[in-house]
């Protein structure tokens, strides 16, 4: 007799079907797991054996074969423990023969028979629902899996409670979805004194989803302003919430099934490796760019990151996804994020002008800024010089406008973008993602604006990518102003934001 149950194998945020088959045969007494599993899968034999002993069950004195099909699909992780144990129980007659029909299962077993939480409950539940199955998962993962909508969820705390449920002596209630959290409190933009030009750039970046670079000496408020960007951004839409939560679920970052509509804000240390940023490791886990999906990736001390790590971001910045290649698999993760970065003008931090200027300027500045490649800088939409804050600025009272007022303008501009995208049938409402014919339709320039942009391109200050990004930026500036058409003044401001970038690339 062969007992079967369905489980899943994770490839990025996708969960692929795996059929677990267990057969008791004659021959030498042994417990074998086949199907291209990793070390954790191989060790499931001992966890299943110990869990059965904790329930007072002994494995039959027969040859036990557990097959994970398809056999050519790599299997990683400890979540195969529960489906192997359930199929074995069905083969032994401990569980009713038809009890496993219509169910998929994921979960790790402890030595006393408890079912331990595993990562990926949400994508597993979504995949089970797509296959027309319910999902059996650990009790701790139940609130997370319950976010999968109409999928039936069974979340037992232990093997014995699950068997009692199947036999009808104990009924397990369906888990409820976890709480929807507001997210962490974001500091107010009113705390920033002076720096009106930089705050304007922050608002423009938030309105259109544009990439932003602050350059200035230490203590000028670069990191302070970047930390206030999440307060300007609208909450995640239901579709974005699901996409983002799927990535966080695979990474094991969802605690007690709690989701949040606040956009992710990731700020890795500058010692982060390329694998930490883009994803990788033995099991190809998502990196910072994927954990920041639909949110913000903040890179402080930008030139201190390794050149290899920074240049690995160039493709995700363009495509909105990252492909982690391995010898036996290619794993794709979503990575549509807004990049915000900050850097000092030179290694000593002071730059070449004013009091305390660097004694090695301009060579020190040029050497330091060359650590960031030109192609990477070409993907930045707004380059903002942040001067030191003066004593006069610090003596002023708090600004009248703060995060609430700026966020209201951002929300209004994004609402216009969404309506315009729906009218023209664009796949993404944000200006920063517009491309091709869609960009031409939403960003028709008048004659003076087009002449100005053409002169800038002829002067060598714009690449083809720079032309496109300038158009997107000008469209966002017009949206903040409430203008239907993109005029010369909007293009001029957009070009001014990119001028610093051209100077950096020539350094």
Coordinates of C-alpha atoms in Angstrom, one line a residue:
X1 CA 0.0 0.0 0.0
X2 CA 1.2 3.5 -0.8
X3 CA 0.0 6.5 1.2
X4 CA 0.2 9.9 -0.3
X5 CA -0.1 13.6 0.7
X6 CA 0.8 16.8 -1.0
X7 CA 3.4 19.3 0.2
X8 CA 5.4 22.1 -1.5
X9 CA 8.9 23.1 -2.5
X10 CA 9.8 26.8 -2.5
X11 CA 11.4 28.4 -5.5
X12 CA 11.7 32.0 -4.5
X13 CA 8.2 33.1 -3.4
X14 CA 6.6 30.4 -5.6
X15 CA 5.5 27.1 -4.0
X16 CA 5.7 24.1 -6.3
X17 CA 3.7 20.9 -5.7
X18 CA 5.5 17.9 -4.3
X19 CA 3.8 14.6 -3.8
X20 CA 5.0 12.6 -0.7
X21 CA 4.6 8.9 -1.1
X22 CA 5.3 6.4 1.6
X23 CA 5.4 2.6 1.1
X24 CA 6.0 -0.3 3.5
X25 CA 7.8 -3.1 1.8
X26 CA 9.6 -6.3 2.6
X27 CA 13.4 -6.5 2.8
X28 CA 16.0 -5.2 5.2
X29 CA 14.5 -3.0 7.9
X30 CA 15.4 0.6 7.0
X31 CA 13.9 4.1 6.6
X32 CA 14.9 5.7 3.4
X33 CA 13.9 9.2 2.1
X34 CA 14.5 9.7 -1.7
X35 CA 13.8 12.6 -4.0
X36 CA 16.9 14.9 -4.1
X37 CA 16.5 16.3 -0.6
X38 CA 19.1 18.3 1.3
X39 CA 20.6 17.5 4.7
X40 CA 17.5 18.8 6.6
X41 CA 15.3 16.5 4.5
X42 CA 17.6 13.5 5.2
X43 CA 17.5 14.2 8.9
X44 CA 13.7 14.1 8.9
X45 CA 13.9 10.4 9.4
X46 CA 15.3 10.8 12.9
X47 CA 12.8 13.5 13.8
X48 CA 9.9 11.4 12.6
X49 CA 11.2 8.4 14.4
X50 CA 11.6 10.3 17.7
X51 CA 8.2 12.0 17.3
X52 CA 6.5 8.6 16.9
X53 CA 8.4 7.3 20.0
X54 CA 7.0 10.3 21.9
X55 CA 3.5 9.2 20.9
X56 CA 4.2 5.6 22.0
X57 CA 4.4 4.4 18.4
X58 CA 7.1 2.2 17.0
X59 CA 8.1 2.1 13.4
X60 CA 7.1 -1.1 11.7
X61 CA 9.9 -3.7 11.3
X62 CA 9.8 -3.3 7.5
X63 CA 11.5 -1.3 4.8
X64 CA 10.0 2.2 4.7
X65 CA 10.5 4.2 1.6
X66 CA 9.4 7.9 1.5
X67 CA 9.5 9.4 -2.0
X68 CA 9.4 13.1 -2.7
X69 CA 8.2 13.6 -6.3
X70 CA 9.2 15.0 -8.7
X71 CA 12.6 13.4 -8.0
X72 CA 14.5 16.0 -10.1
X73 CA 13.3 19.0 -8.1
X74 CA 15.6 19.9 -5.3
X75 CA 14.0 19.8 -1.8
X76 CA 15.3 22.0 1.0
X77 CA 14.2 22.6 4.6
X78 CA 12.6 20.8 7.5
X79 CA 9.0 21.4 6.5
X80 CA 8.8 18.0 4.9
X81 CA 8.7 16.3 8.4
X82 CA 5.0 16.6 8.8
X83 CA 3.9 15.3 5.4
X84 CA 6.3 12.4 5.7
X85 CA 5.0 11.6 9.2
X86 CA 1.3 11.8 8.1
X87 CA 1.8 9.6 5.0
X88 CA 3.7 7.1 7.2
X89 CA 0.8 7.1 9.7
X90 CA -1.7 6.5 6.9
X91 CA 0.4 3.6 5.6
X92 CA 0.6 2.1 9.1
X93 CA -3.2 2.5 9.6
X94 CA -2.8 4.9 12.5
X95 CA -4.7 7.6 10.5
X96 CA -7.9 6.9 8.6
X97 CA -7.0 5.9 5.0
X98 CA -9.0 8.8 3.4
X99 CA -8.0 11.4 6.0
X100 CA -5.3 13.0 3.9
X101 CA -7.4 13.4 0.8
X102 CA -7.8 17.1 -0.1
X103 CA -4.9 18.3 2.1
X104 CA -1.4 19.6 1.7
X105 CA 1.0 19.8 4.7
X106 CA 4.0 21.7 5.9
X107 CA 5.7 21.6 9.3
X108 CA 8.7 20.5 11.3
X109 CA 8.5 18.0 14.1
X110 CA 10.0 18.2 17.5
X111 CA 11.2 15.1 19.3
X112 CA 8.1 14.9 21.5
X113 CA 5.6 15.2 18.6
X114 CA 4.9 18.9 18.7
X115 CA 4.6 20.6 15.3
X116 CA 7.1 23.5 15.0
X117 CA 6.7 26.7 13.0
X118 CA 8.3 26.9 9.6
X119 CA 8.9 29.7 7.2
X120 CA 6.7 30.1 4.1
X121 CA 3.3 29.3 5.5
X122 CA 1.6 32.1 3.4
X123 CA 2.9 31.1 0.0
X124 CA 2.2 27.4 0.9
X125 CA -1.4 28.2 1.8
X126 CA -1.8 30.2 -1.5
X127 CA -0.4 27.3 -3.5
X128 CA -2.6 24.8 -1.7
X129 CA -5.7 27.0 -2.4
X130 CA -4.7 27.2 -6.1
X131 CA -4.6 23.4 -6.2
X132 CA -8.0 23.1 -4.6
X133 CA -6.5 21.7 -1.3
X134 CA -6.5 22.7 2.3
X135 CA -3.3 23.2 4.3
X136 CA -2.2 21.5 7.5
X137 CA 0.5 23.7 9.2
X138 CA 1.9 24.3 12.7
X139 CA -0.3 26.1 15.2
X140 CA 2.1 29.0 15.3
X141 CA 1.9 29.4 11.5
X142 CA -1.9 29.2 11.4
X143 CA -2.6 33.0 11.8
X144 CA -0.2 33.6 8.9
X145 CA -1.6 30.9 6.6
X146 CA -5.2 32.2 7.4
X147 CA -4.4 35.3 5.3
X148 CA -4.7 33.1 2.2
X149 CA -8.4 33.8 1.9
X150 CA -10.7 30.9 1.3
X151 CA -8.1 28.2 1.7
X152 CA -9.0 25.7 4.4
X153 CA -6.4 25.8 7.2
X154 CA -5.8 23.2 9.9
X155 CA -3.2 24.3 12.5
X156 CA -2.7 21.5 15.1
X157 CA -0.2 22.0 17.9
X158 CA 1.0 18.3 17.8
X159 CA 0.7 15.1 15.9
X160 CA -1.6 13.5 18.5
X161 CA -4.1 16.4 18.3
X162 CA -4.2 16.1 14.5
X163 CA -4.8 12.4 14.6
X164 CA -7.6 12.9 17.2
X165 CA -9.1 15.5 14.8
X166 CA -9.1 13.0 11.9
X167 CA -10.7 10.4 14.2
X168 CA -13.4 12.8 15.4
X169 CA -12.4 12.7 19.0
X170 CA -11.1 16.3 19.0
X171 CA -12.2 19.1 16.7
X172 CA -9.6 21.7 15.7
X173 CA -11.1 25.2 14.9
X174 CA -9.8 27.0 11.9
X175 CA -7.2 29.7 12.8
X176 CA -8.0 33.4 12.4
X177 CA -5.7 35.7 10.5
X178 CA -3.1 37.6 12.6
X179 CA -3.4 41.2 13.4
X180 CA -2.9 44.1 10.9
X181 CA -0.3 46.4 12.5
X182 CA 0.2 50.1 11.9
X183 CA 3.9 49.8 11.7
X184 CA 6.5 51.6 13.7
X185 CA 6.1 55.3 14.3
X186 CA 8.0 57.4 11.8
X187 CA 9.8 60.6 12.9
X188 CA 8.3 63.9 11.6
X189 CA 9.8 66.0 8.9
X190 CA 9.2 69.0 11.1
X191 CA 12.2 67.9 13.1
X192 CA 14.5 68.9 10.2
X193 CA 15.5 72.6 10.3
X194 CA 16.7 74.3 7.1
X195 CA 17.5 72.0 4.1
X196 CA 14.4 73.2 2.2
X197 CA 15.9 72.1 -1.1
X198 CA 16.6 68.6 0.2
X199 CA 13.1 68.3 1.7
X200 CA 11.6 69.3 -1.7
X201 CA 13.6 66.6 -3.4
X202 CA 12.4 64.1 -0.7
X203 CA 8.8 65.0 -1.5
X204 CA 9.3 64.7 -5.3
X205 CA 11.0 61.3 -4.8
X206 CA 8.1 60.1 -2.6
X207 CA 5.4 61.3 -5.1
X208 CA 6.8 59.4 -8.1
X209 CA 8.8 56.6 -6.5
X210 CA 12.1 58.0 -7.8
X211 CA 15.6 57.0 -6.7
X212 CA 17.4 59.7 -4.6
X213 CA 20.9 60.4 -3.5
X214 CA 21.9 62.9 -0.8
X215 CA 25.5 64.2 -0.8
X216 CA 26.8 66.3 2.0
X217 CA 29.2 66.6 5.0
X218 CA 28.6 64.7 8.2
X219 CA 25.8 66.1 10.4
X220 CA 23.9 67.9 7.6
X221 CA 20.8 65.7 8.0
X222 CA 21.1 63.2 5.2
X223 CA 20.2 60.1 7.2
X224 CA 17.7 62.1 9.2
X225 CA 15.7 63.0 6.1
X226 CA 15.9 59.5 4.6
X227 CA 14.4 58.1 7.8
X228 CA 11.4 60.3 7.4
X229 CA 10.6 59.2 3.8
X230 CA 8.3 56.3 5.0
X231 CA 6.0 58.8 6.6
X232 CA 5.5 60.5 3.2
X233 CA 4.5 57.2 1.4
X234 CA 1.0 55.9 1.2
X235 CA 0.2 52.5 2.8
X236 CA 0.5 49.3 0.8
X237 CA -2.4 48.4 -1.4
X238 CA -4.0 44.9 -0.9
X239 CA -2.0 43.6 -3.9
X240 CA 1.2 45.1 -2.7
X241 CA 0.6 43.8 0.8
X242 CA 0.2 40.3 -0.5
X243 CA 3.4 40.5 -2.7
X244 CA 5.4 41.9 0.1
X245 CA 4.2 39.5 2.7
X246 CA 5.0 36.5 0.5
X247 CA 8.6 37.6 0.5
X248 CA 8.7 38.2 4.2
X249 CA 7.0 34.8 4.8
X250 CA 9.7 32.9 2.9
X251 CA 12.3 34.8 4.8
X252 CA 10.6 33.9 8.1
X253 CA 10.0 37.5 9.1
X254 CA 6.3 37.3 9.9
X255 CA 5.7 37.0 13.6
X256 CA 2.4 35.5 14.9
X257 CA 0.8 36.1 11.5
X258 CA 0.9 39.9 11.9
X259 CA 1.0 41.9 8.7
X260 CA 1.5 45.6 8.3
X261 CA 0.4 48.1 5.5
X262 CA 3.5 50.2 6.3
X263 CA 6.0 50.0 3.4
X264 CA 9.2 48.2 4.1
X265 CA 12.2 50.3 5.0
X266 CA 15.5 48.4 4.9
X267 CA 18.8 49.9 5.9
X268 CA 21.7 47.4 5.6
X269 CA 25.1 48.2 6.9
X270 CA 27.8 49.1 4.4
X271 CA 29.7 45.9 5.1
X272 CA 26.8 43.9 3.5
X273 CA 28.0 41.5 0.8
X274 CA 26.5 41.1 -2.6
X275 CA 24.6 38.0 -1.5
X276 CA 23.2 39.9 1.5
X277 CA 21.9 42.6 -0.8
X278 CA 20.6 40.6 -3.8
X279 CA 19.9 37.3 -2.1
X280 CA 21.8 34.0 -2.0
X281 CA 23.4 31.6 0.4
X282 CA 23.0 27.9 0.4
X283 CA 19.2 28.0 0.2
X284 CA 19.1 31.2 -2.0
X285 CA 17.2 33.3 0.6
X286 CA 15.8 36.7 -0.4
X287 CA 18.2 39.6 0.0
X288 CA 17.7 43.2 1.1
X289 CA 16.5 44.3 -2.3
X290 CA 13.6 41.8 -2.1
X291 CA 12.9 42.5 1.6
X292 CA 12.4 46.1 0.5
X293 CA 10.0 45.1 -2.3
X294 CA 7.3 47.8 -2.6
X295 CA 9.2 49.9 -0.1
X296 CA 12.5 51.7 0.4
X297 CA 16.1 50.5 0.4
X298 CA 18.3 53.0 2.2
X299 CA 22.1 52.8 1.6
X300 CA 23.9 55.0 4.0
X301 CA 27.6 55.7 3.4
X302 CA 27.2 54.7 -0.2
X303 CA 30.9 54.6 -1.3
X304 CA 31.7 52.4 1.6
X305 CA 29.8 49.5 0.1
X306 CA 31.9 47.2 -2.1
X307 CA 31.8 48.0 -5.8
X308 CA 30.6 44.5 -6.5
X309 CA 27.7 44.8 -4.1
X310 CA 26.6 48.2 -5.6
X311 CA 26.9 47.1 -9.2
X312 CA 24.8 44.1 -8.4
X313 CA 21.9 46.5 -7.8
X314 CA 21.9 47.8 -11.3
X315 CA 19.8 45.1 -12.9
X316 CA 17.1 45.0 -10.1
X317 CA 16.8 48.8 -10.3
X318 CA 15.8 48.4 -14.0
X319 CA 13.8 45.2 -14.0
X320 CA 12.2 45.1 -10.5
X321 CA 13.3 41.6 -9.9
X322 CA 16.5 39.6 -9.0
X323 CA 17.5 36.2 -10.3
X324 CA 19.7 34.2 -7.9
X325 CA 21.5 31.6 -10.1
X326 CA 22.7 28.3 -8.7
X327 CA 24.1 25.2 -10.4
X328 CA 20.9 23.3 -9.9
X329 CA 18.3 26.0 -9.8
X330 CA 17.5 29.6 -10.7
X331 CA 15.4 31.4 -8.1
X332 CA 13.5 34.6 -8.9
X333 CA 12.5 37.1 -6.2
X334 CA 10.6 40.4 -6.7
X335 CA 12.7 43.5 -6.1
X336 CA 10.8 46.7 -7.0
X337 CA 12.1 49.1 -4.5
X338 CA 12.8 52.8 -4.2
X339 CA 16.5 53.5 -3.6
X340 CA 17.6 56.2 -1.3
X341 CA 21.3 56.7 -0.6
X342 CA 23.6 59.1 1.3
X343 CA 27.3 59.8 1.0
X344 CA 29.9 62.3 2.1
X345 CA 31.7 64.4 -0.5
X346 CA 35.0 62.8 0.4
X347 CA 36.6 60.4 2.8
X348 CA 37.3 63.0 5.5
X349 CA 33.7 64.2 5.0
X350 CA 34.3 67.9 4.7
X351 CA 34.6 68.4 1.0
X352 CA 36.5 71.1 -0.8
X353 CA 34.7 74.4 0.2
X354 CA 34.1 76.4 3.4
X355 CA 35.5 76.1 6.9
X356 CA 37.2 72.9 7.6
X357 CA 37.6 72.0 3.9
X358 CA 39.6 68.9 3.0
X359 CA 43.2 69.6 2.5
X360 CA 43.5 67.1 -0.3
X361 CA 40.5 68.5 -2.3
X362 CA 39.7 68.1 -5.1
X363 CA 41.7 64.9 -5.5
X364 CA 40.2 63.4 -2.3
X365 CA 36.7 64.0 -3.5
X366 CA 37.3 62.6 -7.0
X367 CA 38.9 59.4 -5.6
X368 CA 36.1 58.9 -3.1
X369 CA 33.3 59.5 -5.5
X370 CA 34.8 57.2 -8.1
X371 CA 34.0 54.3 -5.8
X372 CA 30.4 54.6 -7.1
X373 CA 30.3 53.6 -10.8
X374 CA 28.8 55.9 -13.5
X375 CA 26.1 53.3 -14.6
X376 CA 24.9 53.0 -11.0
X377 CA 24.7 56.8 -10.7
X378 CA 22.8 57.0 -14.0
X379 CA 20.0 55.1 -12.4
X380 CA 19.6 57.8 -9.7
X381 CA 16.8 60.3 -10.5
X382 CA 17.6 63.1 -8.0
X383 CA 21.1 64.1 -6.9
X384 CA 20.9 66.5 -4.0
X385 CA 23.7 68.4 -2.4
X386 CA 23.0 68.9 1.3
X387 CA 25.0 71.8 2.7
X388 CA 25.9 72.0 6.4
X389 CA 23.2 73.3 8.7
X390 CA 24.0 76.8 9.9
X391 CA 23.6 78.1 13.4
X392 CA 20.9 80.5 12.1
X393 CA 18.9 77.5 10.9
X394 CA 19.2 75.7 14.2
X395 CA 18.0 78.8 16.1
X396 CA 14.8 79.0 14.1
X397 CA 11.6 77.5 15.4
X398 CA 10.3 74.3 14.0
X399 CA 9.0 74.6 10.4
X400 CA 5.2 75.1 10.0
X401 CA 5.0 72.2 7.6
X402 CA 5.8 68.6 8.6
X403 CA 5.2 65.1 7.4
X404 CA 1.4 65.3 7.4
X405 CA 1.3 68.3 5.0
X406 CA 3.9 66.8 2.6
X407 CA 2.2 63.3 2.8
X408 CA -1.1 64.9 1.7
X409 CA 0.5 66.4 -1.4
X410 CA 2.3 63.1 -2.2
X411 CA -1.1 61.2 -1.8
X412 CA -2.8 63.7 -4.1
X413 CA 0.0 63.3 -6.8
X414 CA -0.1 59.5 -6.5
X415 CA -3.9 59.5 -6.9
X416 CA -3.6 61.5 -10.2
X417 CA -0.9 59.0 -11.4
X418 CA -3.2 56.0 -10.6
X419 CA -6.1 57.6 -12.4
X420 CA -4.0 58.4 -15.4
X421 CA -2.5 54.9 -15.5
X422 CA -5.9 53.4 -15.4
X423 CA -7.1 55.7 -18.3
X424 CA -4.1 54.8 -20.5
X425 CA -4.0 51.1 -19.5
X426 CA -0.5 51.3 -17.9
X427 CA 0.6 48.3 -15.8
X428 CA 2.1 50.4 -13.0
X429 CA 0.7 53.7 -11.7
X430 CA 4.0 55.2 -10.6
X431 CA 5.7 57.7 -12.9
X432 CA 9.1 56.1 -12.0
X433 CA 8.0 52.8 -13.7
X434 CA 6.5 54.4 -16.9
X435 CA 8.3 53.4 -20.1
X436 CA 8.0 53.3 -23.8
X437 CA 4.8 54.4 -25.5
X438 CA 3.1 54.7 -22.2
X439 CA 5.6 57.3 -21.0
X440 CA 5.2 59.3 -24.2
X441 CA 1.4 59.3 -23.7
X442 CA 1.5 60.6 -20.1
X443 CA 4.4 63.0 -20.6
X444 CA 3.8 64.9 -23.8
X445 CA 6.1 67.9 -23.7
X446 CA 5.3 71.3 -25.2
X447 CA 7.8 72.8 -27.7
X448 CA 9.9 74.8 -25.2
X449 CA 10.2 71.9 -22.8
X450 CA 11.3 69.5 -25.6
X451 CA 13.8 72.0 -26.9
X452 CA 15.3 72.4 -23.4
X453 CA 15.6 68.7 -22.9
X454 CA 17.1 68.3 -26.4
X455 CA 19.8 70.9 -25.7
X456 CA 20.7 69.2 -22.4
X457 CA 21.1 65.8 -24.2
X458 CA 23.2 67.4 -27.0
X459 CA 25.4 69.0 -24.4
X460 CA 26.4 65.5 -23.2
X461 CA 24.7 65.7 -19.8
X462 CA 22.1 63.0 -20.5
X463 CA 22.3 59.3 -21.6
X464 CA 19.3 57.6 -23.2
X465 CA 18.4 56.3 -19.8
X466 CA 18.9 59.8 -18.3
X467 CA 16.5 61.2 -21.0
X468 CA 13.8 58.7 -19.9
X469 CA 14.3 59.3 -16.2
X470 CA 14.2 63.1 -16.7
X471 CA 10.8 62.7 -18.4
X472 CA 9.5 60.7 -15.5
X473 CA 10.8 63.2 -13.0
X474 CA 9.3 66.1 -14.9
X475 CA 6.0 64.4 -15.0
X476 CA 6.1 63.9 -11.2
X477 CA 7.0 67.6 -10.6
X478 CA 4.0 68.6 -12.8
X479 CA 1.7 66.2 -10.8
X480 CA 2.8 67.8 -7.5
X481 CA 1.9 71.2 -9.0
X482 CA -1.4 69.9 -10.2
X483 CA -0.5 70.6 -13.9
X484 CA -1.9 68.5 -16.7
X485 CA 0.9 69.3 -19.2
X486 CA 4.6 69.0 -18.6
X487 CA 6.0 72.4 -19.2
X488 CA 9.5 73.9 -19.6
X489 CA 9.7 74.8 -15.9
X490 CA 9.1 71.2 -14.9
X491 CA 11.8 69.9 -17.2
X492 CA 14.2 72.6 -16.0
X493 CA 13.8 71.5 -12.4
X494 CA 14.2 67.8 -13.4
X495 CA 17.4 68.6 -15.2
X496 CA 18.7 70.6 -12.2
X497 CA 18.2 67.5 -10.0
X498 CA 20.3 65.4 -12.4
X499 CA 23.0 68.0 -12.9
X500 CA 24.9 66.9 -9.8
X501 CA 24.7 63.4 -11.1
X502 CA 26.5 64.4 -14.3
X503 CA 29.2 66.1 -12.3
X504 CA 29.6 63.0 -10.1
X505 CA 30.0 60.7 -13.1
X506 CA 32.7 63.0 -14.6
X507 CA 34.6 63.0 -11.3

